[in-house]
mmCIF file of C-alpha atoms in Angstrom:
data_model
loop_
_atom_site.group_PDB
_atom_site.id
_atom_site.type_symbol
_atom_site.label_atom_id
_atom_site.label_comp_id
_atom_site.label_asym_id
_atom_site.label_seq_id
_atom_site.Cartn_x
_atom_site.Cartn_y
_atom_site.Cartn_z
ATOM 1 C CA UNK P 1 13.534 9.014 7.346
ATOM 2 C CA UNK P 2 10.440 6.956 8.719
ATOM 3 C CA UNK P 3 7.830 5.940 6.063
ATOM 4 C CA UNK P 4 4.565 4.769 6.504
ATOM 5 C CA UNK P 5 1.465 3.357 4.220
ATOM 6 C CA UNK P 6 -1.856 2.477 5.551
ATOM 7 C CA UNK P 7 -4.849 1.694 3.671
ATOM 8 C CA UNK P 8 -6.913 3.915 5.943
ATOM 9 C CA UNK P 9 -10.642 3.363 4.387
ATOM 10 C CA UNK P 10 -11.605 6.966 4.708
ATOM 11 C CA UNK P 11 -9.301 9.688 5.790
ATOM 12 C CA UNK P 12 -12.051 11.877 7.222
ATOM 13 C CA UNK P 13 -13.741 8.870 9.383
ATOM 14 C CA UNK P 14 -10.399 7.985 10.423
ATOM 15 C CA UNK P 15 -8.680 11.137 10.618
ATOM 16 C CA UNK P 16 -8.303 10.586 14.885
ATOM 17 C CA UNK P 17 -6.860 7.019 14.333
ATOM 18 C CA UNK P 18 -4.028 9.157 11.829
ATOM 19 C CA UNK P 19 -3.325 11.920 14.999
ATOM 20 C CA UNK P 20 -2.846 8.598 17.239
ATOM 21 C CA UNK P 21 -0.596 6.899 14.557
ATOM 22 C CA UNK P 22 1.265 10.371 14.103
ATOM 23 C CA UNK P 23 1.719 10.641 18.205
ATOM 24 C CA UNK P 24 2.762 7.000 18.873
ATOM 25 C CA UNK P 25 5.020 6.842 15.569
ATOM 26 C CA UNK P 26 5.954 10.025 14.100
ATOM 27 C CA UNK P 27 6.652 9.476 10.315
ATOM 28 C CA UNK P 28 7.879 11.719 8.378
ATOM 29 C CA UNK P 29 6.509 10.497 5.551
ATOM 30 C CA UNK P 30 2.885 9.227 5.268
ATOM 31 C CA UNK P 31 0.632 7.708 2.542
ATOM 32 C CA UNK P 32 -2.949 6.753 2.436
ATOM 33 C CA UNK P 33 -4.851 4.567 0.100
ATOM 34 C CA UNK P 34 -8.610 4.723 -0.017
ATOM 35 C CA UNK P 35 -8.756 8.327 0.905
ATOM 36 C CA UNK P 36 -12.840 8.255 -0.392
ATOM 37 C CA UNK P 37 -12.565 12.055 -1.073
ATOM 38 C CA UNK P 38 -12.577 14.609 -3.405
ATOM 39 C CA UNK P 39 -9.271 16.898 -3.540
ATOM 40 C CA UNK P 40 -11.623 19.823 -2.573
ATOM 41 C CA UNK P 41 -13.141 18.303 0.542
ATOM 42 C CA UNK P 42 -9.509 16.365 1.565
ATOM 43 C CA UNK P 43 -8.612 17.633 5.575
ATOM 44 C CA UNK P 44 -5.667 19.475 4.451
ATOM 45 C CA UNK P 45 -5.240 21.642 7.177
ATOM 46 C CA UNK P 46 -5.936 18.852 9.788
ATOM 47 C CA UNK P 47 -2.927 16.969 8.243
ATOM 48 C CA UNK P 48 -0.697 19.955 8.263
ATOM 49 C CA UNK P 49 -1.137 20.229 11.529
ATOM 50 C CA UNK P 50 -0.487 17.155 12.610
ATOM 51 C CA UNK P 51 3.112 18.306 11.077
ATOM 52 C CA UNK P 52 2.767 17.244 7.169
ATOM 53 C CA UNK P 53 2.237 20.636 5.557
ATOM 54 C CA UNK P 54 3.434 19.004 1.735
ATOM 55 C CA UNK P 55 0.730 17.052 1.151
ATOM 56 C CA UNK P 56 0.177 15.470 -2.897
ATOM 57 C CA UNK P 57 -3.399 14.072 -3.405
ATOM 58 C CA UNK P 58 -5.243 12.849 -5.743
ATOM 59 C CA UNK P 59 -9.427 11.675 -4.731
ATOM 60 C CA UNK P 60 -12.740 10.764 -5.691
ATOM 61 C CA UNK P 61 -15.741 10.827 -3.928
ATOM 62 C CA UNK P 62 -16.625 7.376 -2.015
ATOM 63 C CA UNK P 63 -14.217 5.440 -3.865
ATOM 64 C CA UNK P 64 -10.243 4.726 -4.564
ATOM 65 C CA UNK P 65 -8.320 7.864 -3.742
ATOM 66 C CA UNK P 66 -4.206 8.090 -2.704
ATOM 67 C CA UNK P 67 -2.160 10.832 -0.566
ATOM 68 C CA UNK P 68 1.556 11.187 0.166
ATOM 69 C CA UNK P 69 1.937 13.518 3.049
ATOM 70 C CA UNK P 70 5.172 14.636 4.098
ATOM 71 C CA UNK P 71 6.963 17.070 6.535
ATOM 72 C CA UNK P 72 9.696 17.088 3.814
ATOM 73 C CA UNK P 73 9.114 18.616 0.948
ATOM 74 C CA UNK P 74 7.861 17.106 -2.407
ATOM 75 C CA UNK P 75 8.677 18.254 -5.443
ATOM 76 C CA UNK P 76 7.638 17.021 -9.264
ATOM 77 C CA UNK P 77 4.194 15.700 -8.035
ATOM 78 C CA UNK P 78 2.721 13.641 -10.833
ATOM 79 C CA UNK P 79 -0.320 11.590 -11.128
ATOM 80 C CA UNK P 80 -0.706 7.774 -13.161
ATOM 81 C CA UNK P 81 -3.651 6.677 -14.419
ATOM 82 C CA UNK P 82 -4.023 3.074 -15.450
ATOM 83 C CA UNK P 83 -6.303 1.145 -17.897
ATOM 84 C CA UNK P 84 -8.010 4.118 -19.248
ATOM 85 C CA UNK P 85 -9.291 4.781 -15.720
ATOM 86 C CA UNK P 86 -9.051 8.191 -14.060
ATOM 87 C CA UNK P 87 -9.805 5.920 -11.032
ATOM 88 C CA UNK P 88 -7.318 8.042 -8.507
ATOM 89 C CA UNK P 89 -4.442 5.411 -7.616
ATOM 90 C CA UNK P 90 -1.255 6.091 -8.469
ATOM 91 C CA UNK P 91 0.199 9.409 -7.232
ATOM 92 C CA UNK P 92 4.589 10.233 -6.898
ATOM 93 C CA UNK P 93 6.371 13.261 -6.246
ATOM 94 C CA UNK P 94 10.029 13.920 -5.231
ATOM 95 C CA UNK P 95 11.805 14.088 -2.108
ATOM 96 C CA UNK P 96 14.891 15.221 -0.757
ATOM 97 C CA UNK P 97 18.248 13.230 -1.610
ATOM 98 C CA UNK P 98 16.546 12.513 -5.071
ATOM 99 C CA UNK P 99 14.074 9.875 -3.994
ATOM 100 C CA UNK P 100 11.011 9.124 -6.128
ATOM 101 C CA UNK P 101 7.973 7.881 -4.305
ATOM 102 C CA UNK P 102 5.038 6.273 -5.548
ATOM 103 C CA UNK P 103 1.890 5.427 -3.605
ATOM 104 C CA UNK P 104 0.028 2.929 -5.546
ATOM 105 C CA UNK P 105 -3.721 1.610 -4.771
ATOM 106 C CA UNK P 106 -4.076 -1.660 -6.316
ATOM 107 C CA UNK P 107 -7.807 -3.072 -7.840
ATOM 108 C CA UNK P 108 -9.278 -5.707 -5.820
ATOM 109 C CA UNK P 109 -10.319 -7.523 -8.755
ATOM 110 C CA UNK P 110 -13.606 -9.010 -6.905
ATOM 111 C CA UNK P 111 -14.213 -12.335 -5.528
ATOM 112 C CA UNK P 112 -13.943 -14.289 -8.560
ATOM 113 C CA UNK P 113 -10.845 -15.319 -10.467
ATOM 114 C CA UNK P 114 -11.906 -15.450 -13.517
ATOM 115 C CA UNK P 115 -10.985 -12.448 -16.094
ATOM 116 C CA UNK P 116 -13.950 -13.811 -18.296
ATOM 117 C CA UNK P 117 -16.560 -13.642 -16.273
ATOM 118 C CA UNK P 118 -15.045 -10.931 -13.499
ATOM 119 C CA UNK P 119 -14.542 -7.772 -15.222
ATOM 120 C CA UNK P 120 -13.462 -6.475 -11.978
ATOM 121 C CA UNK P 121 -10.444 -9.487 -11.800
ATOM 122 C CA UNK P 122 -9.541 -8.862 -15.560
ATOM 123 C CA UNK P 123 -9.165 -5.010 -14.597
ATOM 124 C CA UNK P 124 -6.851 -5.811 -11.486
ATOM 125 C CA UNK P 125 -4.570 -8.101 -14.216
ATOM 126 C CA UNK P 126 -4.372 -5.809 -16.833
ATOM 127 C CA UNK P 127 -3.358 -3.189 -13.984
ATOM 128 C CA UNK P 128 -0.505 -4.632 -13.438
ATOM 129 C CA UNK P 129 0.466 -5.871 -16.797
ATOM 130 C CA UNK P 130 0.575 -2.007 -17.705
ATOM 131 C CA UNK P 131 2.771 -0.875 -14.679
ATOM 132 C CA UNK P 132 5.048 -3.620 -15.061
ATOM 133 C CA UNK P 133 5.328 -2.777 -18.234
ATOM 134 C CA UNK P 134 6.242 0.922 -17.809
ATOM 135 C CA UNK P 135 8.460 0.658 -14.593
ATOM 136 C CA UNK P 136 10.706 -1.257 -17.608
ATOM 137 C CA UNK P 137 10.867 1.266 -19.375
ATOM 138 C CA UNK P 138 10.941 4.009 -16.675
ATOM 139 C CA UNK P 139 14.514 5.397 -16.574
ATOM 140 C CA UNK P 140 13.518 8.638 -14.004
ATOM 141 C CA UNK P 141 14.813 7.456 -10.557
ATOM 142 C CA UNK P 142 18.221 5.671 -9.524
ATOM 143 C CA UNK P 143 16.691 6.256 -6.090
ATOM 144 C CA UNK P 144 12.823 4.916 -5.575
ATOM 145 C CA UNK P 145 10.112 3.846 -3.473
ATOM 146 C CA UNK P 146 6.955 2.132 -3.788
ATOM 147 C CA UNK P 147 4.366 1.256 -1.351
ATOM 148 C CA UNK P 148 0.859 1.039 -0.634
ATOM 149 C CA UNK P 149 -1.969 -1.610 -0.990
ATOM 150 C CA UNK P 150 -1.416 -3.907 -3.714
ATOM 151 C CA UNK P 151 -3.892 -6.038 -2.384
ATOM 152 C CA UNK P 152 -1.997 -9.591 -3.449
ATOM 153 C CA UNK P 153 -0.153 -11.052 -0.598
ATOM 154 C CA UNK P 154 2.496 -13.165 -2.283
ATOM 155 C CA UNK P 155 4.225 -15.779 -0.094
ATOM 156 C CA UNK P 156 2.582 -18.710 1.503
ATOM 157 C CA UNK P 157 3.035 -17.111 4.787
ATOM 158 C CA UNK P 158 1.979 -13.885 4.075
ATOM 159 C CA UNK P 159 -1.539 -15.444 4.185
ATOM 160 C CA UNK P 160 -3.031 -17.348 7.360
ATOM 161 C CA UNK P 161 -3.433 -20.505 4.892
ATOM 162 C CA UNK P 162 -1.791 -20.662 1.713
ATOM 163 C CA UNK P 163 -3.380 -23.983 0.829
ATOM 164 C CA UNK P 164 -6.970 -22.647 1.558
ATOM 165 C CA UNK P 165 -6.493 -19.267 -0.142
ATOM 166 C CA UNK P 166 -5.249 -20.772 -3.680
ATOM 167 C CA UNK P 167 -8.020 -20.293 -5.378
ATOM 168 C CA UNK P 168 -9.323 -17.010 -3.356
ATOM 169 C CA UNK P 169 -9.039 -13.201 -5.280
ATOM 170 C CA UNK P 170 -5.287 -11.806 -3.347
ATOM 171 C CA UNK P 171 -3.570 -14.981 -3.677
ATOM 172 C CA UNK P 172 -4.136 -17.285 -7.043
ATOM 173 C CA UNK P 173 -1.460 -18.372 -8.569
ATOM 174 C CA UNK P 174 -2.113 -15.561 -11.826
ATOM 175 C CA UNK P 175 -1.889 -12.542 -9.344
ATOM 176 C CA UNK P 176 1.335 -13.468 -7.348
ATOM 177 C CA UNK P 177 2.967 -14.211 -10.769
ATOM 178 C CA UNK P 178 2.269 -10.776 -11.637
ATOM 179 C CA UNK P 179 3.130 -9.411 -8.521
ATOM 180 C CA UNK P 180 6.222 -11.080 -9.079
ATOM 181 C CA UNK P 181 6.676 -9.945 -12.871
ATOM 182 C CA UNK P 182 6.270 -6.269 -11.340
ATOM 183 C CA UNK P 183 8.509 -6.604 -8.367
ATOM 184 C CA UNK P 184 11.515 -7.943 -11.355
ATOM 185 C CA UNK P 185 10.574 -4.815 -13.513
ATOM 186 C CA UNK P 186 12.544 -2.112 -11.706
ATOM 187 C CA UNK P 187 14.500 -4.856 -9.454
ATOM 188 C CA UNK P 188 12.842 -3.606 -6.423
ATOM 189 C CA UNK P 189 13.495 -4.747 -3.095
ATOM 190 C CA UNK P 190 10.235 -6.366 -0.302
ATOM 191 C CA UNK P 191 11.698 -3.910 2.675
ATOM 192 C CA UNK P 192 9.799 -5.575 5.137
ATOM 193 C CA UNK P 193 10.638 -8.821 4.349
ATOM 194 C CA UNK P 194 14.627 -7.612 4.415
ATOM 195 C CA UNK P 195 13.466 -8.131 7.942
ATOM 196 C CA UNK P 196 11.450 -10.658 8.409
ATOM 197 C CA UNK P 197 12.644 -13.863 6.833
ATOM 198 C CA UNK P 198 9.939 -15.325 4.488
ATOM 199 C CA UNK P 199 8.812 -18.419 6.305
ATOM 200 C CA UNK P 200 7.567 -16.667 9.265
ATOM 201 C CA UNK P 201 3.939 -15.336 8.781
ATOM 202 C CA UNK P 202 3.342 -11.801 8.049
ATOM 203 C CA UNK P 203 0.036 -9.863 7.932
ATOM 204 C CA UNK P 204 -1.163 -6.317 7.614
ATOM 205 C CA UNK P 205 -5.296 -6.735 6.608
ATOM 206 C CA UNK P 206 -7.973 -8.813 8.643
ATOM 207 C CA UNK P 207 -11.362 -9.061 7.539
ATOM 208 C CA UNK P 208 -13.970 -7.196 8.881
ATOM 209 C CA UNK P 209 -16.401 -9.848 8.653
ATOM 210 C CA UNK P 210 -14.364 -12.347 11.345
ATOM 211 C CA UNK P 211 -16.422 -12.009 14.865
ATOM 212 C CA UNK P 212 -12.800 -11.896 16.309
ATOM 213 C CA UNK P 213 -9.879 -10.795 14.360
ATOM 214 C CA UNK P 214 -7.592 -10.875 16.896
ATOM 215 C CA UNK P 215 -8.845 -15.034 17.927
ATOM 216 C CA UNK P 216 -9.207 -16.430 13.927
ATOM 217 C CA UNK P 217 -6.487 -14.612 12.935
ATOM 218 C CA UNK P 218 -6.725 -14.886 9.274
ATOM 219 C CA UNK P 219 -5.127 -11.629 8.001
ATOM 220 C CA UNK P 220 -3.061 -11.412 4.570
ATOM 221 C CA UNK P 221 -0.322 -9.585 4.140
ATOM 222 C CA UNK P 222 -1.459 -7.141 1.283
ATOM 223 C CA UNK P 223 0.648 -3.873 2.015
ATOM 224 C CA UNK P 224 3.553 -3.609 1.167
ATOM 225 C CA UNK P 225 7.144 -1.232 0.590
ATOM 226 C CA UNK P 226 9.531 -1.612 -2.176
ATOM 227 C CA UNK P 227 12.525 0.299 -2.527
ATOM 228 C CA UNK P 228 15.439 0.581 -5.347
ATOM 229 C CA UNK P 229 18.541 -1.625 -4.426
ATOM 230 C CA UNK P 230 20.067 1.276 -4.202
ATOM 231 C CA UNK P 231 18.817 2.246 -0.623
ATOM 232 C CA UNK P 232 18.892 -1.286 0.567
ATOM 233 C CA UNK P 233 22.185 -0.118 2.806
ATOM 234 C CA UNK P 234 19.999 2.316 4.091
ATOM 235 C CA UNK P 235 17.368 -0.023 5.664
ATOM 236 C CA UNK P 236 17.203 0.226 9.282
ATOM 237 C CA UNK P 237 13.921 -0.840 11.351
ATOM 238 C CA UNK P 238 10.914 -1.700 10.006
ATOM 239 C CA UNK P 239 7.089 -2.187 11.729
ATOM 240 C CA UNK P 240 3.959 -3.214 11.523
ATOM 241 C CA UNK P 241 1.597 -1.366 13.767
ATOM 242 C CA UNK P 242 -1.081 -4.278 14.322
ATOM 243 C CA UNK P 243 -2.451 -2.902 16.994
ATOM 244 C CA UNK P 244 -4.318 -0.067 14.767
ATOM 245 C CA UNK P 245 -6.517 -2.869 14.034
ATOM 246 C CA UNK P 246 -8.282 -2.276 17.228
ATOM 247 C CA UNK P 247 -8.496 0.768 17.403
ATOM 248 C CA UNK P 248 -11.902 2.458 18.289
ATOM 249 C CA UNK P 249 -14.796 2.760 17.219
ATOM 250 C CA UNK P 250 -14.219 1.847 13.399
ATOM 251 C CA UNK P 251 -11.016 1.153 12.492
ATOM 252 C CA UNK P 252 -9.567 0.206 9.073
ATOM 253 C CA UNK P 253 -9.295 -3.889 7.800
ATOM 254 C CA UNK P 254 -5.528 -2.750 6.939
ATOM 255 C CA UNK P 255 -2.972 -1.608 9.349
ATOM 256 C CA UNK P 256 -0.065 0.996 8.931
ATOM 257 C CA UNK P 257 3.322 -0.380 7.486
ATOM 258 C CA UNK P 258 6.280 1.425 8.234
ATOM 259 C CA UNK P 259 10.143 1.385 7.420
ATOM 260 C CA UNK P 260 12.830 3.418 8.197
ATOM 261 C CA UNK P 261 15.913 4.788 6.300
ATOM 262 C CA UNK P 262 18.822 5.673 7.442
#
């Protein structure tokens, strides 16, 4: 089972650059953060014919939105909702063999960290203080998976320069500890970086405002796939398709992240 994630800033304005991810990769298994669409306008049939005809979604117009799409089918689809905020970005539903998978659209939290005088930063925080808190208490899945933008890179080399980005919103000291404190609550597993050993830089976002992204190369790593211990045996292959970064005309900051299962 291949399983993908890709922040795709718009699934109608990018809905060619998901028909050329689904030719060159072929997951089974697809999720989208930052839809930017109602449920009633999403390209449903598009998708399904691009093979995923189990689609969960959950949208809003212009902002936030999440979608697991699947050529497998999904059963038990459920929707989150965090901080009092119907704010469309947390979405799971079943799949075959038992698996619970989440799709998860983490706040930006604005470019200042401060939680008293960002409102924005104090909302991404308390976020994740809330889903830590109830993936310790969550006792529904032996089998689970987690991905999406979570939009805090973590490691010092999942940022172009860990010194320089200290005290910049995706990679202060308060948001990786939180990270952290999530990644502990359900014991979950960084599948990529099963592969890719942690001192080696690792990015899936570059900035749309660098002149060249491919020259500065200052990307974060801010995507990311947990699973359960449990299907850590199962890992086989994992990829980063960096390329979609330049793909015309507009493409997404973020790139697709994929892993497969065995």
């Amino acid at each position: 089972m291949k399983i993908a994630t890709w922040n795709i800033n718009s699934v109608r304005l990018r809905l060619g650059l998901i028909e050329k991810l689904v030719e060159q990769e072929a997951p089974d298994v697809l999720c989208l953060q930052e839809t930017k669409v109602i449920d009633e306008a999403f390209p449903r049939k598009a998708l399904a014919a691009m093979g995923f005809e189990h689609q969960h979604i959950c949208g809003m117009k212009s902002y936030n939105g999440v979608a697991i799409l699947s050529r497998l089918p999904l059963d038990n689809p459920q929707i989150k909702h965090w901080q009092g905020k119907d704010d469309c970005r947390h979405i799971y539903a079943t799949l075959p063999g038992d698996i619970e998978l989440h799709c998860v659209y983490v706040p930006a939290g604005g470019d200042l960290p401060d939680p008293a005088l960002n409102d924005k930063f104090a909302h991404k925080l308390g976020f994740l203080d809330e889903m830590t808190a109830w993936w310790q208490q969550h006792k529904g899945a032996k089998h689970a998976i987690l991905v999406g933008d979570m939009n805090i890179a973590p490691l010092e080399h999942d940022v172009w320069s860990h010194k320089q980005l200290l005290d910049v919103v995706s990679h202060t000291p308060i948001e990786v500890e939180k990270l952290l404190a999530l990644q502990a609550s359900y014991h979950w597993v960084d599948a990529v970086r099963h592969f890719v050993p942690a001192d080696q830089k690792l990015y899936t976002w570059w900035s749309y405002r660098a002149a060249n992204w491919v020259t500065s190369n200052r990307g974060r790593r801010l995507d990311h796939i947990w699973i359960t211990p449990s299907l850590k045996e199962r890992l086989k292959a994992h990829q980063i398709v960096r390329e979609a970064r330049g793909w015309a005309p507009k493409p997404s900051d973020h790139v697709p992240v994929i892993v497969e299962l065995g």
